[in-house]
Coordinates of C-alpha atoms and ligand atoms in Angstrom, one line a residue:
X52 CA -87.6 -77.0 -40.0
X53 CA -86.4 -79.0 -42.8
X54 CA -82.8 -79.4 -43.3
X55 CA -81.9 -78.9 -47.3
X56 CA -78.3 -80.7 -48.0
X57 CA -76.5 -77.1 -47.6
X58 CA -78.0 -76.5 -44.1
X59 CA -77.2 -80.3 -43.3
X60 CA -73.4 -79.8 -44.9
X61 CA -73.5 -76.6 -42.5
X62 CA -74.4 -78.4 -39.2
X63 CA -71.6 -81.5 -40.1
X64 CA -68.9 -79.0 -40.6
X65 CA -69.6 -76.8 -37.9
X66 CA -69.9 -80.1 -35.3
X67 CA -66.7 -81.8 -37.3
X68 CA -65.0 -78.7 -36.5
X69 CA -64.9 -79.9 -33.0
X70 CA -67.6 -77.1 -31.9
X71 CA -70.5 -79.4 -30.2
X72 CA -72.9 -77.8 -31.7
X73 CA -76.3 -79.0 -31.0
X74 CA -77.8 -79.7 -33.8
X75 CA -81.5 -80.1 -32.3
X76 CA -81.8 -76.8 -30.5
X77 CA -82.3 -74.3 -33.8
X78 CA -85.3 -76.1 -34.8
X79 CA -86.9 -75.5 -31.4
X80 CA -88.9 -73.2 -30.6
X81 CA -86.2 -71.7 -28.0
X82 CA -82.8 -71.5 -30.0
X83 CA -79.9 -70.9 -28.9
X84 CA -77.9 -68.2 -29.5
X85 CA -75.4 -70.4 -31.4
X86 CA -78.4 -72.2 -33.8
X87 CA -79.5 -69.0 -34.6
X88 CA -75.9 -67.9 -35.7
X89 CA -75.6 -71.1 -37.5
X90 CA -79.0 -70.6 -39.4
X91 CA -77.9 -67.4 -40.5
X92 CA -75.0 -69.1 -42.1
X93 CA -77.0 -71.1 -43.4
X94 CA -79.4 -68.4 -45.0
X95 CA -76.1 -66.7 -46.2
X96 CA -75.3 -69.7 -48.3
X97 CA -73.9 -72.3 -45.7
X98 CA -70.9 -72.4 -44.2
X99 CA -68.6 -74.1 -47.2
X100 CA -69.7 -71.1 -49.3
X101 CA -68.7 -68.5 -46.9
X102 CA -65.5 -70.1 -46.1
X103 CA -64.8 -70.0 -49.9
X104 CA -65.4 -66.6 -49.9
X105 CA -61.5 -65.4 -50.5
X106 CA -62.1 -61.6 -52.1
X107 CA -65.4 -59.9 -51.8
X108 CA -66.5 -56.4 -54.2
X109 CA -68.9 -54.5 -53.3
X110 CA -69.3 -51.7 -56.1
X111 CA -71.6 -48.9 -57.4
X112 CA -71.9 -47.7 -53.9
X113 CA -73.6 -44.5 -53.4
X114 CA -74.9 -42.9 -50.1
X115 CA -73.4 -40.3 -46.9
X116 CA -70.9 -40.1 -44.4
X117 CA -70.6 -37.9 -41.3
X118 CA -68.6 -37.4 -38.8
X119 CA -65.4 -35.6 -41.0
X120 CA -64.5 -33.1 -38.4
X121 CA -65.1 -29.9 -41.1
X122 CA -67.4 -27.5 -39.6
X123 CA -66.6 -24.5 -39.5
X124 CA -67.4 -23.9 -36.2
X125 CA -66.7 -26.6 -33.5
X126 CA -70.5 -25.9 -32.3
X127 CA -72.0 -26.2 -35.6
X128 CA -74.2 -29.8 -36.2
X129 CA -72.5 -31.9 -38.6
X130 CA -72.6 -31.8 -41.8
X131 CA -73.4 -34.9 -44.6
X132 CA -71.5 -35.6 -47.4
X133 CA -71.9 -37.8 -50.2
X134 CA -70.2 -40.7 -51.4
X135 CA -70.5 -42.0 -55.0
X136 CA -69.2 -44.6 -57.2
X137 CA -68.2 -46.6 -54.1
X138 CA -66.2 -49.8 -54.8
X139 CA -65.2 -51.8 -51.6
X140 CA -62.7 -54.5 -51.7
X141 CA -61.7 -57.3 -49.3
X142 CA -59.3 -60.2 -49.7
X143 CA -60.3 -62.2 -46.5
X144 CA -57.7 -65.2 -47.9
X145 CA -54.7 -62.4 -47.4
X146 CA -56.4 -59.8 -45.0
X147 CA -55.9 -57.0 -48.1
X148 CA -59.0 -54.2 -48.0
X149 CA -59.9 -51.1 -50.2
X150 CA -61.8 -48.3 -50.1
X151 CA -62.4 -46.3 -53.5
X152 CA -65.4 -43.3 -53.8
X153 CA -66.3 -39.9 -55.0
X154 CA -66.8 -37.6 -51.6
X155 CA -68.6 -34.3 -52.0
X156 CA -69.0 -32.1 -49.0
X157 CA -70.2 -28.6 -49.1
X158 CA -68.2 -27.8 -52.4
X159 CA -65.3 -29.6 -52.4
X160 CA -64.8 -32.5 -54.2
X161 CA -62.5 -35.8 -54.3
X162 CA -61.5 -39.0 -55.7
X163 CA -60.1 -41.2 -53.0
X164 CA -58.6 -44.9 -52.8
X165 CA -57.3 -45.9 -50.2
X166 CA -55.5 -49.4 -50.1
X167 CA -54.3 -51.7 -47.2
X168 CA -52.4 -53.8 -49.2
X169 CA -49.3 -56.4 -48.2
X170 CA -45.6 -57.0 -49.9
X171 CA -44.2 -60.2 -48.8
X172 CA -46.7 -60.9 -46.5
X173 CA -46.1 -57.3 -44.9
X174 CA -48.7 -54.7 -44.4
X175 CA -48.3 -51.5 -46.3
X176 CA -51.2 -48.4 -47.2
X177 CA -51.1 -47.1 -51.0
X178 CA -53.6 -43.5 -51.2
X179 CA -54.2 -42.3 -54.4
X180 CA -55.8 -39.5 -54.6
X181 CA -57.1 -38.0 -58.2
X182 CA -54.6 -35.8 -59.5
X183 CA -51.9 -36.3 -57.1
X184 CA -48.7 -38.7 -57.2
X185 CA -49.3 -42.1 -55.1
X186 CA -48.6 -42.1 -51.4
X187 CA -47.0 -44.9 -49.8
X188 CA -47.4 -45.6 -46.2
X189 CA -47.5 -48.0 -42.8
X190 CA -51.0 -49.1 -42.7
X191 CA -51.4 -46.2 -39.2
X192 CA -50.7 -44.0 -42.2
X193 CA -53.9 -44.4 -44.2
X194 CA -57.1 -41.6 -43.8
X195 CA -60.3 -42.3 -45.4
X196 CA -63.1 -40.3 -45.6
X197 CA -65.0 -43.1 -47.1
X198 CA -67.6 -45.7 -45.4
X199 CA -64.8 -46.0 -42.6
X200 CA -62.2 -44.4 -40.9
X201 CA -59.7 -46.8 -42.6
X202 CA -59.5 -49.9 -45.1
X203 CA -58.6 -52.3 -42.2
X204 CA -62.3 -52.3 -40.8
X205 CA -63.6 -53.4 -44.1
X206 CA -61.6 -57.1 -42.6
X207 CA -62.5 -57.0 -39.2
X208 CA -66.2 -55.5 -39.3
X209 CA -67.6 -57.8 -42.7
X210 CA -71.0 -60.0 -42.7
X211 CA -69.2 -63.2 -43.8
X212 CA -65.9 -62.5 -40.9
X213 CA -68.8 -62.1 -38.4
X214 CA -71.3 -64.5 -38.9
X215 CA -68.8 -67.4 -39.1
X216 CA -67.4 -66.6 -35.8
X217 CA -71.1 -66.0 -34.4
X218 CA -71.7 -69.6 -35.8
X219 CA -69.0 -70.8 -34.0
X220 CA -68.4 -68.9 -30.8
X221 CA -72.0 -67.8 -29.7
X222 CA -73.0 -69.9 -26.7
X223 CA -75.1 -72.6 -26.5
X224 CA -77.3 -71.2 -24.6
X225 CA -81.1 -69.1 -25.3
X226 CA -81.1 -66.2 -27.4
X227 CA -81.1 -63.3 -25.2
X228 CA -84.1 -60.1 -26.5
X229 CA -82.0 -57.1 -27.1
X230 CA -82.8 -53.7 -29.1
X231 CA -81.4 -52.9 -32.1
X232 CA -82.2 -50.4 -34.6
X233 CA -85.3 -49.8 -32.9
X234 CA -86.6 -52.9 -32.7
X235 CA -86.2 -55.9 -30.1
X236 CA -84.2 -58.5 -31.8
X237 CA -82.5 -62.1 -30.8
X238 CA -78.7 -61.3 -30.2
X239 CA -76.3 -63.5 -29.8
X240 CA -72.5 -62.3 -28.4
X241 CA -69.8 -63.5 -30.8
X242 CA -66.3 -63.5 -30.4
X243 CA -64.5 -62.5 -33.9
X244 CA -61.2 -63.8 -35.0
X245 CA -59.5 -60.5 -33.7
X246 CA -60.4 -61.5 -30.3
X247 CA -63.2 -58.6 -30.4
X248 CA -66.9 -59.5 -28.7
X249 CA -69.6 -58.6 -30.6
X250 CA -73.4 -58.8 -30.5
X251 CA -75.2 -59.9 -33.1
X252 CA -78.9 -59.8 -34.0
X253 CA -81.0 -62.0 -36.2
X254 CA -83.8 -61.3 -38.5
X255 CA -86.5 -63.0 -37.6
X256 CA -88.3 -64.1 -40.8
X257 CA -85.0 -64.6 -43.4
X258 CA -83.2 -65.3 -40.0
X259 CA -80.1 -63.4 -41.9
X260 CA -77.7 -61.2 -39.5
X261 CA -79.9 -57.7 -39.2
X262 CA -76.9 -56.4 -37.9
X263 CA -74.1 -56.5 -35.6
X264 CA -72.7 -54.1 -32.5
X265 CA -69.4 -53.8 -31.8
X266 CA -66.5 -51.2 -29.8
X267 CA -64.5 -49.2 -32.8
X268 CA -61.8 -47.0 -32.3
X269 CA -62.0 -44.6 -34.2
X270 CA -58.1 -42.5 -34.9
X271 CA -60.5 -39.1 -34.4
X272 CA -63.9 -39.9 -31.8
X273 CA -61.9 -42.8 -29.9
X274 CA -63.9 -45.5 -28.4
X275 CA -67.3 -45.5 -29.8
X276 CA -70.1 -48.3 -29.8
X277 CA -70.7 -49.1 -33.4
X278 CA -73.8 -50.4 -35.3
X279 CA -73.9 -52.1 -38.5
X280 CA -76.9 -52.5 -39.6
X281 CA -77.4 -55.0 -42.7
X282 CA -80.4 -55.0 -45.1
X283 CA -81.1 -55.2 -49.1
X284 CA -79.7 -59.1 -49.0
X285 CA -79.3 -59.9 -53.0
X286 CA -77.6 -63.2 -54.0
X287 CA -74.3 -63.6 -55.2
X288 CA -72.6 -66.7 -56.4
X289 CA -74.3 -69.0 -54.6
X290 CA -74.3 -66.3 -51.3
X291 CA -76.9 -64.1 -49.8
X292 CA -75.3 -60.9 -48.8
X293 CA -76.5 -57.1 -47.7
X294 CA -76.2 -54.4 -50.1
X295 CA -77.1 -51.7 -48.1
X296 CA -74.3 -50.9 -45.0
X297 CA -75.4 -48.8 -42.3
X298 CA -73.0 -47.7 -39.6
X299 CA -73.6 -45.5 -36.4
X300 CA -71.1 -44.9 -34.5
X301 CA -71.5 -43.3 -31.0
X302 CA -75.5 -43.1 -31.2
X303 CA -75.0 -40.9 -34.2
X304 CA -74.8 -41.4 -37.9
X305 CA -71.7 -42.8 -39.4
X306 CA -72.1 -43.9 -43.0
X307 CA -74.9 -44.9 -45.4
X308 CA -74.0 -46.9 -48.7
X309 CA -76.4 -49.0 -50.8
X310 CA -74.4 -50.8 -53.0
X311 CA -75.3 -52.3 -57.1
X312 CA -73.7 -55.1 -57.1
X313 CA -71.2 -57.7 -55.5
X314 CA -68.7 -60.1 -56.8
X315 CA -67.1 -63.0 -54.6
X316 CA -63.7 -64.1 -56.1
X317 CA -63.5 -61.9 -58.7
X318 CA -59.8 -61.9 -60.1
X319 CA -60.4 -58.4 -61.1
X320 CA -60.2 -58.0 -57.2
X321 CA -56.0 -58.8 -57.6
X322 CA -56.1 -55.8 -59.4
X323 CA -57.9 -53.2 -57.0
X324 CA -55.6 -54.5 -54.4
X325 CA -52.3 -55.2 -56.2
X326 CA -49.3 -52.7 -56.0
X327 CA -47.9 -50.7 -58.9
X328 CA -44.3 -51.5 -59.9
X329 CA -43.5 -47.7 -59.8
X330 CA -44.7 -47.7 -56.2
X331 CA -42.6 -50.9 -55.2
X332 CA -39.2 -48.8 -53.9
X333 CA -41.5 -46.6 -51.5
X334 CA -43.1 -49.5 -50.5
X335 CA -39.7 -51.0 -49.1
X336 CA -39.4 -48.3 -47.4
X337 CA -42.5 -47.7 -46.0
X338 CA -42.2 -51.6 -44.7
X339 CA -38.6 -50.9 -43.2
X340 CA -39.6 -47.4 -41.2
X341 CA -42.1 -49.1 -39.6
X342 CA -44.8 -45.8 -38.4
X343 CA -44.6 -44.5 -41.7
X344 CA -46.0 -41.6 -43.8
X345 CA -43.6 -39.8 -46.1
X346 CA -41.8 -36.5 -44.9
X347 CA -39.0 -34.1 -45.9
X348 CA -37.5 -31.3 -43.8
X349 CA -36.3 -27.9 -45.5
X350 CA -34.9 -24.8 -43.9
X351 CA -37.1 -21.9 -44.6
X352 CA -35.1 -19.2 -42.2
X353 CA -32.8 -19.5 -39.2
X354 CA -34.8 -21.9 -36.5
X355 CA -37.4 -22.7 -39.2
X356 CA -38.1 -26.1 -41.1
X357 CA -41.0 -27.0 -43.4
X358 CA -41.7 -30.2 -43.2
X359 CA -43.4 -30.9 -46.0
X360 CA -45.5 -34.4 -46.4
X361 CA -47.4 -35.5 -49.4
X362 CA -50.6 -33.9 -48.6
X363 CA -50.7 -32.1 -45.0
X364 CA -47.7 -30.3 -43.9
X365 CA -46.1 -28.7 -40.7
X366 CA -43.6 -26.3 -39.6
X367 CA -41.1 -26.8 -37.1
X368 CA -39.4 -24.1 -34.6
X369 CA -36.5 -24.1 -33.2
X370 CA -35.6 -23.0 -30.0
X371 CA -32.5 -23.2 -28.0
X372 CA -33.2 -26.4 -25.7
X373 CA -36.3 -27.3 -27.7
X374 CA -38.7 -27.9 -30.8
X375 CA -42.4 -26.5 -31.5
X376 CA -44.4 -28.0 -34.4
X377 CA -47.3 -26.1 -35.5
X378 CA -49.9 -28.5 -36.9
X379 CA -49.9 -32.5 -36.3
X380 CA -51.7 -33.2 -39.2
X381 CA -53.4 -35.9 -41.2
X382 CA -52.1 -39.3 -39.0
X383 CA -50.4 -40.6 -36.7
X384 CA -48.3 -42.0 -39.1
X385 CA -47.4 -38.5 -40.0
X386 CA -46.1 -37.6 -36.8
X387 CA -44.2 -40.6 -35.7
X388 CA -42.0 -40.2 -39.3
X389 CA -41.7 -36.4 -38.6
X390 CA -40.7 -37.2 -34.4
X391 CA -38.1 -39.6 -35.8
X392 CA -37.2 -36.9 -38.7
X393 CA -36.8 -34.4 -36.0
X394 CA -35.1 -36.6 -33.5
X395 CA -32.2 -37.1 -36.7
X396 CA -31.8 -33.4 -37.0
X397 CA -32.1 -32.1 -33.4
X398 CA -30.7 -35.0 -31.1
X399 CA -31.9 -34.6 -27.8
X400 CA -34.4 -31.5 -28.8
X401 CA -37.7 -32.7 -27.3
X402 CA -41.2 -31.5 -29.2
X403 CA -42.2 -29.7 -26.6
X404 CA -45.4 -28.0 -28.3
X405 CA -47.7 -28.8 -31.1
X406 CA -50.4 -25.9 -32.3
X407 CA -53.2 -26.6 -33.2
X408 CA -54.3 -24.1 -36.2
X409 CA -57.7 -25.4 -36.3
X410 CA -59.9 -28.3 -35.4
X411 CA -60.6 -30.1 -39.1
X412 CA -59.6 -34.3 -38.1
X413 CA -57.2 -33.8 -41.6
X414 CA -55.3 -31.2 -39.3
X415 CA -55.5 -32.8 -36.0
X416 CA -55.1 -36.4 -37.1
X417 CA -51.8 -36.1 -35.6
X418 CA -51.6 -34.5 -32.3
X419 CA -52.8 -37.5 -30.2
X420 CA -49.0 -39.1 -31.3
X421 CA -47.3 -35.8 -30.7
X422 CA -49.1 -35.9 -27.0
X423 CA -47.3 -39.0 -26.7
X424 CA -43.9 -37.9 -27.2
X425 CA -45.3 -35.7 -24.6
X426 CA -45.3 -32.1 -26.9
X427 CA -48.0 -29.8 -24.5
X428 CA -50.8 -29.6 -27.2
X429 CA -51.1 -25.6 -27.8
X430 CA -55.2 -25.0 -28.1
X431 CA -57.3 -22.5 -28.8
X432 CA -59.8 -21.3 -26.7
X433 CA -62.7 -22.0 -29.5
X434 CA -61.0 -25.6 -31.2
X435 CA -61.3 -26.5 -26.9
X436 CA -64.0 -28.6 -26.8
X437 CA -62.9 -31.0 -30.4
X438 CA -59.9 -30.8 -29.3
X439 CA -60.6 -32.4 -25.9
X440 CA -62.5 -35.0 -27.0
X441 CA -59.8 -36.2 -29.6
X442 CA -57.1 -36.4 -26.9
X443 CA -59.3 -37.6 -24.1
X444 CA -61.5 -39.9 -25.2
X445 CA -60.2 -44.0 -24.3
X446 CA -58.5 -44.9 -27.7
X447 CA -58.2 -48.7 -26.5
X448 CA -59.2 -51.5 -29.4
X449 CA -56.7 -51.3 -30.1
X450 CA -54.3 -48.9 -28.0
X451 CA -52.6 -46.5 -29.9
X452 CA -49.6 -44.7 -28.4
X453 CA -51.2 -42.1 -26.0
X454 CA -53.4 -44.4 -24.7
X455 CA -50.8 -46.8 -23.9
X456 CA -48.8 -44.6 -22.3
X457 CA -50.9 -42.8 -20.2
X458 CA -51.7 -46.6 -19.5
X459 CA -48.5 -47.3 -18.2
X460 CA -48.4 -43.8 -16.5
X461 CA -46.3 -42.5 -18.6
X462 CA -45.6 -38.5 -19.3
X463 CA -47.2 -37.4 -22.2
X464 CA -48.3 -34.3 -23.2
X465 CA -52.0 -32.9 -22.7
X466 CA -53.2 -29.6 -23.8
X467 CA -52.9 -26.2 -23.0
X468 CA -55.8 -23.5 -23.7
X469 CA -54.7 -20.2 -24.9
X470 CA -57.1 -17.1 -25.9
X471 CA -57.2 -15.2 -29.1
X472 CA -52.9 -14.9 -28.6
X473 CA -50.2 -17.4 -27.3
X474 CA -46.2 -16.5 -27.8
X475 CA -43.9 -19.5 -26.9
X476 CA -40.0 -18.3 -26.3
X477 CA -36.5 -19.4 -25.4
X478 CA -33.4 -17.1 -26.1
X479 CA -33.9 -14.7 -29.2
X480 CA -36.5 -17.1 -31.0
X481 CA -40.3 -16.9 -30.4
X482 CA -43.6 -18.4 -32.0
X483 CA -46.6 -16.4 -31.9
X484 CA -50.1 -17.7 -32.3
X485 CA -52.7 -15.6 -33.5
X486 CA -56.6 -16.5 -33.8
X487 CA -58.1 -15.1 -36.5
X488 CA -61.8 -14.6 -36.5
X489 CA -64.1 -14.7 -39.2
X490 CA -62.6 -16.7 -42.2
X491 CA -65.2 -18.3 -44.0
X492 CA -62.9 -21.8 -44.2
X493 CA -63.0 -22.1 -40.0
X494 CA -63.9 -19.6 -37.4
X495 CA -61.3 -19.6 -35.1
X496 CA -58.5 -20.1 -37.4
X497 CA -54.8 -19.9 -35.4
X498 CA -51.7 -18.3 -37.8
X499 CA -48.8 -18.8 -36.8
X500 CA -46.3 -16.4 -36.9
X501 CA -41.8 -16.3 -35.9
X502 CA -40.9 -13.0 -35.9
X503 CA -37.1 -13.9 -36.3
X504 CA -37.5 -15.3 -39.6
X505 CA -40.5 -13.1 -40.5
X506 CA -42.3 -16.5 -41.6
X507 CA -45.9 -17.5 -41.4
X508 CA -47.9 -20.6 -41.4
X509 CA -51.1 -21.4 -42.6
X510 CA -53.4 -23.9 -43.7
X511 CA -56.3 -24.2 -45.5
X512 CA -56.2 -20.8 -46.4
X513 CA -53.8 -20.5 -49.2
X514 CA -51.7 -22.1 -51.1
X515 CA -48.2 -21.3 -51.5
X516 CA -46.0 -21.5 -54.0
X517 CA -48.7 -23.1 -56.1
X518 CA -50.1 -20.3 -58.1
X519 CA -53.2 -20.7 -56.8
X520 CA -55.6 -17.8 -57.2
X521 CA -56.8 -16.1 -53.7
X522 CA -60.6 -17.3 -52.1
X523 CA -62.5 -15.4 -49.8
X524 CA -60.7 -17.3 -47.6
X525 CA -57.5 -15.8 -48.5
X526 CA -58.6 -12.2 -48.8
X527 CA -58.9 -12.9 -45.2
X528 CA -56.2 -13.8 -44.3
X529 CA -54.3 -10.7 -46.2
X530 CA -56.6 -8.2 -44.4
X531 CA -56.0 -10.3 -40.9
X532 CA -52.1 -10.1 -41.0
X533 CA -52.0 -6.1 -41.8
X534 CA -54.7 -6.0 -39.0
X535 CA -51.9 -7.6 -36.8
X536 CA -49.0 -5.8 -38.5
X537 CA -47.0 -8.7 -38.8
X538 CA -44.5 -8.0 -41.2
X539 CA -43.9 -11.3 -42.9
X540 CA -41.7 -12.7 -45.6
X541 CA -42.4 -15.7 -46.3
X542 CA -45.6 -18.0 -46.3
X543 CA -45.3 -21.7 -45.5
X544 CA -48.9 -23.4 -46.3
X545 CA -50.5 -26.4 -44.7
X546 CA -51.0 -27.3 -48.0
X547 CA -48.8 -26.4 -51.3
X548 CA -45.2 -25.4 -50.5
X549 CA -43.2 -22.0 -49.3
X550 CA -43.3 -19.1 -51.3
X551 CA -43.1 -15.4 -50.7
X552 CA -45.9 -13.3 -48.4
X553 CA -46.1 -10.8 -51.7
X554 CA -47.3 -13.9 -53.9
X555 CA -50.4 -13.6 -51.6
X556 CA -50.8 -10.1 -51.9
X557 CA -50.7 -9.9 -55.7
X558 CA -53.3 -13.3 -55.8
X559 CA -55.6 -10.9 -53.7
X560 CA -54.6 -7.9 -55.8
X561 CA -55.8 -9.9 -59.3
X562 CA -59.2 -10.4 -57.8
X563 CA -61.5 -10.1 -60.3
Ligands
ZN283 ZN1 -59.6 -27.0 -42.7

């Protein structure tokens, strides 16, 4: 092979980066895994050009994603939805990453951004979601529904991040034959600047990366082996990079986007990443909590908090020696701030339950954090086998909470099965748990009901205090509580606010 002055720049700064490469063996006939990586960087654009790679955008994304934990049944297949006008962003200079698409999935509808951005060299997550005021939180705190579980593994999981450390850290030593996307391809094992190993395989003609595999933890499926499989390589500035990003994540599909186009050190990048002056006080707070996502507690009745959060809310119960939340949703986050909230207003009250109401991940994204302040995870029979999985499968790259402290053998909670009814008392204050069956929205779907206060929770189902007109869904609902005679005064809603049970009945009433 004949070396062009990029290839030959390549080799000098790989080997003057004290790495020993050996120059020779890519030209043979039997490379080795590390001249394979190295021609790869080479294909890319060489290894000066990636290196001055500071922000990447990758934009007019369209394509799927599964895996969003919406069925409506925990044994139906999964379902696809569709992403559109993707933009993804990635400062690799300042480890900043954005992820900014249309999601459409059976019906509903959304414009999502979400932002791991930094404020004096500190992390912080910005979500902005169309139509609703900016939400500041610690990076833990950030949910995507978009090509990845979160912004942060636009950083660790990109083509340039991976083939410079292949380049680098593959051994000198034969490419080994492995499969890949269904066919047998050279791989090479890598180790990334995270510390992460992963394989990576080589296209044989362009000898470009076809792809890489790699163990992700996902906040909702846990450990999972992940491909990324790379294709549709376009130049940009002086680089050669994939447009098309596909991702499978335990054997199954993940995410799909074929992207438009790509710009490398754009300074319209700053802008995608940058944090709005009106969001700069939250963000110092956000920084200072540590786990953060934003929470306030109200008293709805006697032993009865809302604790409302910026998207997915909870209510607290009180009990004499101890506290029951019904519904850990959205993130972790979520539930360290509202554990810390609680711990402020109830010193020495333990969470000792968390209910599940149903098994969507923007409902559940929290109840592997409440297990770890070692709340008894209330289940029904029908969310069981989700439910399971999220709490027991390995979360370990990296470690979150739980995993840690089960780990260290620590007590934390693990979950309790209940059938079609579950009442949790102390003293004069109960929480009943009712599943309801056959609500077009999610079938079981657990109410919650304290018969002190004559208050309900729900979520998904209505929204309180918003004006919203009644669904299907909601008609449901009305007919289910009379069905139970459950005489209740107020409705607190997973998402909207508090407002009073007859605001649902006259939304049903006005039915057209
Ligand atoms: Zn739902």
């Amino acid at each position: 092979m004949a070396m062009g002055p990029r290839a030959q720049r390549t080799r000098e700064m790989l080997a003057t980066a004290g790495l020993a490469a050996v120059l020779a063996s890519a030209c043979s006939s039997a490379p080795t895994a590390r001249g394979l990586a190295q021609d790869a960087v080479i294909a890319m654009g060489g290894v000066e050009q990636l290196r001055g790679v500071q922000t990447l955008v990758m934009s007019g994304g369209s394509g799927t994603r599964n895996r969003l934990g919406q069925t409506v049944r925990v044994s139906d297949p999964d379902g696809t939805a569709q992403l559109s006008n993707v933009i993804e962003a990635i400062d690799l200079a300042n480890g900043r990453a954005a992820l900014d698409y249309q999601i459409e999935n059976a019906g509903f509808m959304q414009h999502r951004q979400e932002v791991l951005t930094k404020k004096d060299g500190k992390l912080v997550g910005l979500e902005n979601v169309a139509g609703r005021p900016l939400a500041v939180m610690s990076p833990s705190g950030l949910f995507s529904w978009g090509s990845q579980n979160s912004p942060e593994f636009l950083l660790r999981r990109n083509v340039i991040v991976v083939a410079l450390a292949a380049a680098t850290s593959a051994p000198e030593q034969p490419a080994q034959d492995k499969p890949f996307n269904g066919r047998t391809l050279r791989a090479a094992t890598a180790t990334l600047p995270s510390g992460e190993t992963a394989t990576v395989f080589f296209e044989p003609e362009s000898k470009l990366l076809a792809g890489y595999e790699v163990l992700d933890t996902e906040s909702m499926l846990g450990d999972v082996t992940a491909q990324y499989i790379l294709s549709d390589y376009k130049p940009v500035a002086g680089l050669t990079l994939p447009h098309k990003i596909t991702i499978r994540k335990g054997g199954q599909p993940y995410s799909e986007v074929q992207f438009s186009a790509a710009s490398v050190n754009d300074p319209a990048a700053q802008d995608i990443l940058a944090i709005p002056a009106s969001a700069n006080a939250d963000v110092d707070t956000a920084i200072a909590e540590g786990e953060y996502s934003p929470i306030a507690l109200t008293k709805v009745a006697d032993g009865v908090y809302f604790a409302r959060a910026y998207s997915h809310n909870s209510m607290v119960v009180e009990f004499p020696t101890f506290l029951a939340v019904v519904e850990a949703a959205y993130t972790d986050a979520q539930s360290h701030t509202l554990a810390r909230a609680l711990e402020l207003q109830f010193p020495g009250k333990p969470i000792r339950y968390a209910a599940v109401t149903h098994h969507h991940y923007d409902h559940t994204g929290g109840v592997r954090t409440l297990a770890s302040y070692g709340a008894t995870i209330l289940v029904e029979r029908g969310h069981e086998p989700e439910m399971r999985m999220v709490l027991e499968t390995p979360h370990t790259n990296p470690a979150d909470p739980l995993e840690t402290k089960r780990k260290a053998g620590q007590a934390v909670g693990s979950i309790e099965v209940f059938e079609g009814k579950k009442v949790v008392s102390e003293g004069s204050q109960s929480l009943e748990l009712y599943a309801i069956t056959g609500n077009p929205h999610v079938d079981p779907k657990v109410i919650a009901y304290v018969p002190t206060g004559r208050v309900l929770f729900q979520s998904d189902i209505f929204f309180p205090g918003t004006g919203a007109p009644a669904s299907p869904d909601a008609v449901h609902l009305l007919t289910s509580v009379r069905d139970l005679k459950l005489r209740v005064a107020t409705n607190v809603g997973g998402h909207g606010g508090v407002g009073p049970f007859a605001e649902l009945e006259k939304a049903v009433a006005g039915r057209k």
